[in-house]
Amino acid sequence: MIIYKDFLTGDELFTDIYPMKLVGPNQNFIQLKGKRVTENSSAGDINIGGNPSAEEAAETTEETSVSGVDIVLANRLTEVTEYTKEAYQQDKIKPYIKKLMKAKDDQIKELEAEGKKNEKLVEELKLQYTAFKNTFKEDLKSVILTGFKKKEFQFFLGESLSDEAMLILMTYPEDDPEGRPLMYFVKYGLKEVKV
């Protein structure tokens, strides 16, 4: 299994168990297809330390249920304020991309400082860096910004709720007969961890 974490915060955002595809002309976004679920939870009949007393009435446990999108619930994502197209561009995505590019650049410099043993990895990271830098705006426009006209987005952050975190977008496409939500993640802002 692969866990996808936010590169800047380390928050776990999702795993490879969800239907996933790369979207955008340059495939800079990962689109996940979620589904609405209801999760039940209760303390259950936990019996630590022995048998229930015959004199005491049996304790009942309250069962609680939470409904939501499976990806959101399983990864403890938190819904945050809605943004207009302009606010999303100026207040969220531009500062996020700037921080992400600096962190990726720092990563490359660290590996270069370690010498020849990382030469191949450094070359690969530089190519990814350049490709993302040159193509992200086009994908942002075609996948997300044009969607602000047609779709309503919900916005989520990872568990840390950090200002540096990737802002995740979710929408319910009108043309999906099952009414399943789609979530969008910046591919370059993810770190894959194999477990």
mmCIF file of C-alpha atoms in Angstrom:
data_model
loop_
_atom_site.group_PDB
_atom_site.id
_atom_site.type_symbol
_atom_site.label_atom_id
_atom_site.label_comp_id
_atom_site.label_asym_id
_atom_site.label_seq_id
_atom_site.Cartn_x
_atom_site.Cartn_y
_atom_site.Cartn_z
ATOM 1 C CA MET A 1 0.000 0.000 0.000
ATOM 2 C CA ILE A 2 1.102 3.572 -0.675
ATOM 3 C CA ILE A 3 0.287 6.423 1.703
ATOM 4 C CA TYR A 4 0.291 9.871 0.135
ATOM 5 C CA LYS A 5 1.453 12.594 2.516
ATOM 6 C CA ASP A 6 1.549 16.355 2.213
ATOM 7 C CA PHE A 7 5.176 17.149 1.299
ATOM 8 C CA LEU A 8 5.242 20.298 3.450
ATOM 9 C CA THR A 9 3.384 19.150 6.576
ATOM 10 C CA GLY A 10 3.681 15.362 6.590
ATOM 11 C CA ASP A 11 -0.106 15.012 6.985
ATOM 12 C CA GLU A 12 -1.483 11.741 5.623
ATOM 13 C CA LEU A 13 -3.920 12.744 2.883
ATOM 14 C CA PHE A 14 -4.957 9.456 1.251
ATOM 15 C CA THR A 15 -3.853 5.968 0.243
ATOM 16 C CA ASP A 16 -3.868 4.095 -3.036
ATOM 17 C CA ILE A 17 -7.082 2.214 -2.160
ATOM 18 C CA TYR A 18 -9.257 4.882 -3.807
ATOM 19 C CA PRO A 19 -10.036 5.136 -7.539
ATOM 20 C CA MET A 20 -7.398 7.567 -8.774
ATOM 21 C CA LYS A 21 -6.347 9.211 -12.021
ATOM 22 C CA LEU A 22 -4.003 11.947 -13.155
ATOM 23 C CA VAL A 23 -5.823 14.943 -14.659
ATOM 24 C CA GLY A 24 -4.894 18.086 -16.538
ATOM 25 C CA PRO A 25 -3.045 18.497 -19.828
ATOM 26 C CA ASN A 26 0.238 17.857 -17.973
ATOM 27 C CA GLN A 27 -1.231 15.587 -15.277
ATOM 28 C CA ASN A 28 -0.276 17.804 -12.344
ATOM 29 C CA PHE A 29 -3.384 16.909 -10.349
ATOM 30 C CA ILE A 30 -4.475 13.619 -8.840
ATOM 31 C CA GLN A 31 -8.221 13.134 -8.883
ATOM 32 C CA LEU A 32 -9.737 10.702 -6.395
ATOM 33 C CA LYS A 33 -13.258 9.379 -6.562
ATOM 34 C CA GLY A 34 -14.797 9.096 -3.124
ATOM 35 C CA LYS A 35 -18.138 7.894 -1.870
ATOM 36 C CA ARG A 36 -20.512 8.888 0.889
ATOM 37 C CA VAL A 37 -20.414 6.504 3.839
ATOM 38 C CA THR A 38 -21.691 6.221 7.384
ATOM 39 C CA GLU A 39 -19.273 4.908 9.983
ATOM 40 C CA ASN A 40 -20.548 3.502 13.269
ATOM 41 C CA SER A 41 -18.425 3.521 16.374
ATOM 42 C CA SER A 42 -19.011 2.429 19.934
ATOM 43 C CA ALA A 43 -16.984 1.253 22.883
ATOM 44 C CA GLY A 44 -18.612 -2.131 22.423
ATOM 45 C CA ASP A 45 -18.559 -4.864 25.010
ATOM 46 C CA ILE A 46 -15.040 -4.316 26.183
ATOM 47 C CA ASN A 47 -14.517 -6.448 29.238
ATOM 48 C CA ILE A 48 -11.221 -5.591 30.832
ATOM 49 C CA GLY A 49 -10.503 -7.284 34.117
ATOM 50 C CA GLY A 50 -13.208 -9.856 34.465
ATOM 51 C CA ASN A 51 -16.852 -10.720 34.390
ATOM 52 C CA PRO A 52 -19.679 -8.249 34.763
ATOM 53 C CA SER A 53 -21.116 -8.125 38.252
ATOM 54 C CA ALA A 54 -24.421 -9.910 38.816
ATOM 55 C CA GLU A 55 -25.618 -7.085 41.087
ATOM 56 C CA GLU A 56 -24.899 -4.265 38.670
ATOM 57 C CA ALA A 57 -27.088 -3.567 35.708
ATOM 58 C CA ALA A 58 -25.283 -4.203 32.483
ATOM 59 C CA GLU A 59 -23.843 -0.995 31.113
ATOM 60 C CA THR A 60 -25.038 -0.025 27.694
ATOM 61 C CA THR A 61 -22.812 1.732 25.257
ATOM 62 C CA GLU A 62 -24.000 4.441 22.978
ATOM 63 C CA GLU A 63 -23.356 3.898 19.342
ATOM 64 C CA THR A 64 -22.496 6.980 17.346
ATOM 65 C CA SER A 65 -22.410 7.333 13.619
ATOM 66 C CA VAL A 66 -20.658 9.811 11.392
ATOM 67 C CA SER A 67 -21.563 10.361 7.754
ATOM 68 C CA GLY A 68 -19.306 11.877 5.150
ATOM 69 C CA VAL A 69 -16.968 11.146 2.277
ATOM 70 C CA ASP A 70 -14.801 8.065 2.856
ATOM 71 C CA ILE A 71 -11.534 9.834 1.961
ATOM 72 C CA VAL A 72 -12.290 12.711 4.337
ATOM 73 C CA LEU A 73 -13.269 10.457 7.253
ATOM 74 C CA ALA A 74 -10.465 7.904 6.857
ATOM 75 C CA ASN A 75 -7.727 10.536 6.634
ATOM 76 C CA ARG A 76 -9.081 13.007 9.185
ATOM 77 C CA LEU A 77 -9.351 15.834 6.673
ATOM 78 C CA THR A 78 -11.087 18.966 7.934
ATOM 79 C CA GLU A 79 -13.382 21.175 5.894
ATOM 80 C CA VAL A 80 -12.369 24.828 5.916
ATOM 81 C CA THR A 81 -13.742 28.154 4.678
ATOM 82 C CA GLU A 82 -15.046 28.420 1.155
ATOM 83 C CA TYR A 83 -13.003 30.517 -1.248
ATOM 84 C CA THR A 84 -13.891 32.522 -4.299
ATOM 85 C CA LYS A 85 -11.806 31.919 -7.392
ATOM 86 C CA GLU A 86 -9.787 35.083 -6.717
ATOM 87 C CA ALA A 87 -9.241 34.324 -3.020
ATOM 88 C CA TYR A 88 -8.202 30.755 -3.839
ATOM 89 C CA GLN A 89 -5.648 32.018 -6.366
ATOM 90 C CA GLN A 90 -4.221 34.880 -4.309
ATOM 91 C CA ASP A 91 -4.540 33.660 -0.728
ATOM 92 C CA LYS A 92 -4.036 29.916 -1.050
ATOM 93 C CA ILE A 93 -2.587 28.411 -4.213
ATOM 94 C CA LYS A 94 0.045 31.074 -5.022
ATOM 95 C CA PRO A 95 1.567 31.122 -1.506
ATOM 96 C CA TYR A 96 1.330 27.316 -1.324
ATOM 97 C CA ILE A 97 3.149 26.812 -4.639
ATOM 98 C CA LYS A 98 5.822 29.327 -3.614
ATOM 99 C CA LYS A 99 6.466 27.417 -0.344
ATOM 100 C CA LEU A 100 6.374 24.076 -2.146
ATOM 101 C CA MET A 101 8.906 25.184 -4.768
ATOM 102 C CA LYS A 102 11.247 26.520 -2.082
ATOM 103 C CA ALA A 103 11.008 23.251 -0.122
ATOM 104 C CA LYS A 104 11.663 21.194 -3.273
ATOM 105 C CA ASP A 105 14.600 23.445 -4.191
ATOM 106 C CA ASP A 106 16.012 23.043 -0.662
ATOM 107 C CA GLN A 107 15.632 19.260 -0.966
ATOM 108 C CA ILE A 108 17.613 19.279 -4.217
ATOM 109 C CA LYS A 109 20.362 21.455 -2.715
ATOM 110 C CA GLU A 110 20.645 19.156 0.327
ATOM 111 C CA LEU A 111 21.050 16.112 -1.893
ATOM 112 C CA GLU A 112 23.607 17.909 -4.074
ATOM 113 C CA ALA A 113 25.619 18.771 -0.967
ATOM 114 C CA GLU A 114 25.808 15.068 -0.102
ATOM 115 C CA GLY A 115 27.820 14.422 -3.249
ATOM 116 C CA LYS A 116 27.884 11.986 -6.134
ATOM 117 C CA LYS A 117 25.922 9.199 -4.448
ATOM 118 C CA ASN A 118 22.684 11.134 -5.127
ATOM 119 C CA GLU A 119 23.584 12.346 -8.612
ATOM 120 C CA LYS A 120 20.897 10.343 -10.422
ATOM 121 C CA LEU A 121 18.189 11.288 -7.911
ATOM 122 C CA VAL A 122 19.164 14.966 -8.066
ATOM 123 C CA GLU A 123 18.897 14.925 -11.861
ATOM 124 C CA GLU A 124 15.448 13.314 -11.669
ATOM 125 C CA LEU A 125 14.256 15.828 -9.046
ATOM 126 C CA LYS A 126 15.531 18.752 -11.134
ATOM 127 C CA LEU A 127 13.605 17.486 -14.165
ATOM 128 C CA GLN A 128 10.421 17.131 -12.079
ATOM 129 C CA TYR A 129 10.942 20.603 -10.612
ATOM 130 C CA THR A 130 11.348 22.221 -14.022
ATOM 131 C CA ALA A 131 8.432 20.314 -15.554
ATOM 132 C CA PHE A 132 6.107 21.313 -12.711
ATOM 133 C CA LYS A 133 7.250 24.935 -12.765
ATOM 134 C CA ASN A 134 6.621 25.165 -16.523
ATOM 135 C CA THR A 135 3.268 23.349 -16.661
ATOM 136 C CA PHE A 136 1.371 23.841 -13.402
ATOM 137 C CA LYS A 137 -0.387 27.095 -14.356
ATOM 138 C CA GLU A 138 -1.904 25.462 -17.438
ATOM 139 C CA ASP A 139 -3.245 22.540 -15.396
ATOM 140 C CA LEU A 140 -4.468 24.815 -12.610
ATOM 141 C CA LYS A 141 -6.456 26.798 -15.140
ATOM 142 C CA SER A 142 -7.944 23.811 -16.977
ATOM 143 C CA VAL A 143 -8.711 21.578 -13.974
ATOM 144 C CA ILE A 144 -9.530 23.975 -11.143
ATOM 145 C CA LEU A 145 -9.988 27.619 -12.147
ATOM 146 C CA THR A 146 -12.401 26.945 -15.014
ATOM 147 C CA GLY A 147 -14.283 24.701 -12.604
ATOM 148 C CA PHE A 148 -15.130 27.666 -10.375
ATOM 149 C CA LYS A 149 -17.604 28.756 -13.071
ATOM 150 C CA LYS A 150 -19.364 25.388 -13.315
ATOM 151 C CA LYS A 151 -18.853 23.699 -9.959
ATOM 152 C CA GLU A 152 -19.136 24.371 -6.305
ATOM 153 C CA PHE A 153 -16.027 23.355 -4.419
ATOM 154 C CA GLN A 154 -15.560 22.360 -0.813
ATOM 155 C CA PHE A 155 -12.096 22.874 0.678
ATOM 156 C CA PHE A 156 -10.173 20.618 3.062
ATOM 157 C CA LEU A 157 -6.877 20.557 4.952
ATOM 158 C CA GLY A 158 -4.917 17.695 6.458
ATOM 159 C CA GLU A 159 -4.939 16.867 10.142
ATOM 160 C CA SER A 160 -2.384 19.526 11.170
ATOM 161 C CA LEU A 161 -4.543 22.366 9.761
ATOM 162 C CA SER A 162 -1.255 24.117 8.975
ATOM 163 C CA ASP A 163 -1.202 27.305 6.897
ATOM 164 C CA GLU A 164 1.487 25.606 4.808
ATOM 165 C CA ALA A 165 -0.710 22.605 4.013
ATOM 166 C CA MET A 166 -2.059 21.713 0.602
ATOM 167 C CA LEU A 167 -5.640 22.904 0.158
ATOM 168 C CA ILE A 168 -7.661 19.971 -1.169
ATOM 169 C CA LEU A 169 -10.692 20.644 -3.341
ATOM 170 C CA MET A 170 -13.809 18.491 -3.600
ATOM 171 C CA THR A 171 -16.797 18.751 -5.914
ATOM 172 C CA TYR A 172 -19.808 16.674 -6.890
ATOM 173 C CA PRO A 173 -19.940 16.442 -10.697
ATOM 174 C CA GLU A 174 -23.425 16.838 -12.159
ATOM 175 C CA ASP A 175 -22.816 14.166 -14.788
ATOM 176 C CA ASP A 176 -22.064 11.365 -12.287
ATOM 177 C CA PRO A 177 -25.184 9.190 -11.902
ATOM 178 C CA GLU A 178 -23.869 7.813 -8.593
ATOM 179 C CA GLY A 179 -23.300 11.314 -7.191
ATOM 180 C CA ARG A 180 -19.784 10.423 -6.047
ATOM 181 C CA PRO A 181 -17.482 13.292 -5.089
ATOM 182 C CA LEU A 182 -14.175 14.046 -6.786
ATOM 183 C CA MET A 183 -11.212 15.333 -4.789
ATOM 184 C CA TYR A 184 -8.198 17.112 -6.281
ATOM 185 C CA PHE A 185 -4.619 17.022 -4.961
ATOM 186 C CA VAL A 186 -1.492 18.728 -6.356
ATOM 187 C CA LYS A 187 0.615 15.722 -7.399
ATOM 188 C CA TYR A 188 3.961 17.499 -6.909
ATOM 189 C CA GLY A 189 2.964 18.404 -3.356
ATOM 190 C CA LEU A 190 2.654 14.759 -2.332
ATOM 191 C CA LYS A 191 5.205 12.415 -0.848
ATOM 192 C CA GLU A 192 4.659 8.702 -1.467
ATOM 193 C CA VAL A 193 5.393 6.343 1.415
ATOM 194 C CA LYS A 194 5.270 2.602 0.720
ATOM 195 C CA VAL A 195 4.148 0.474 3.654
#
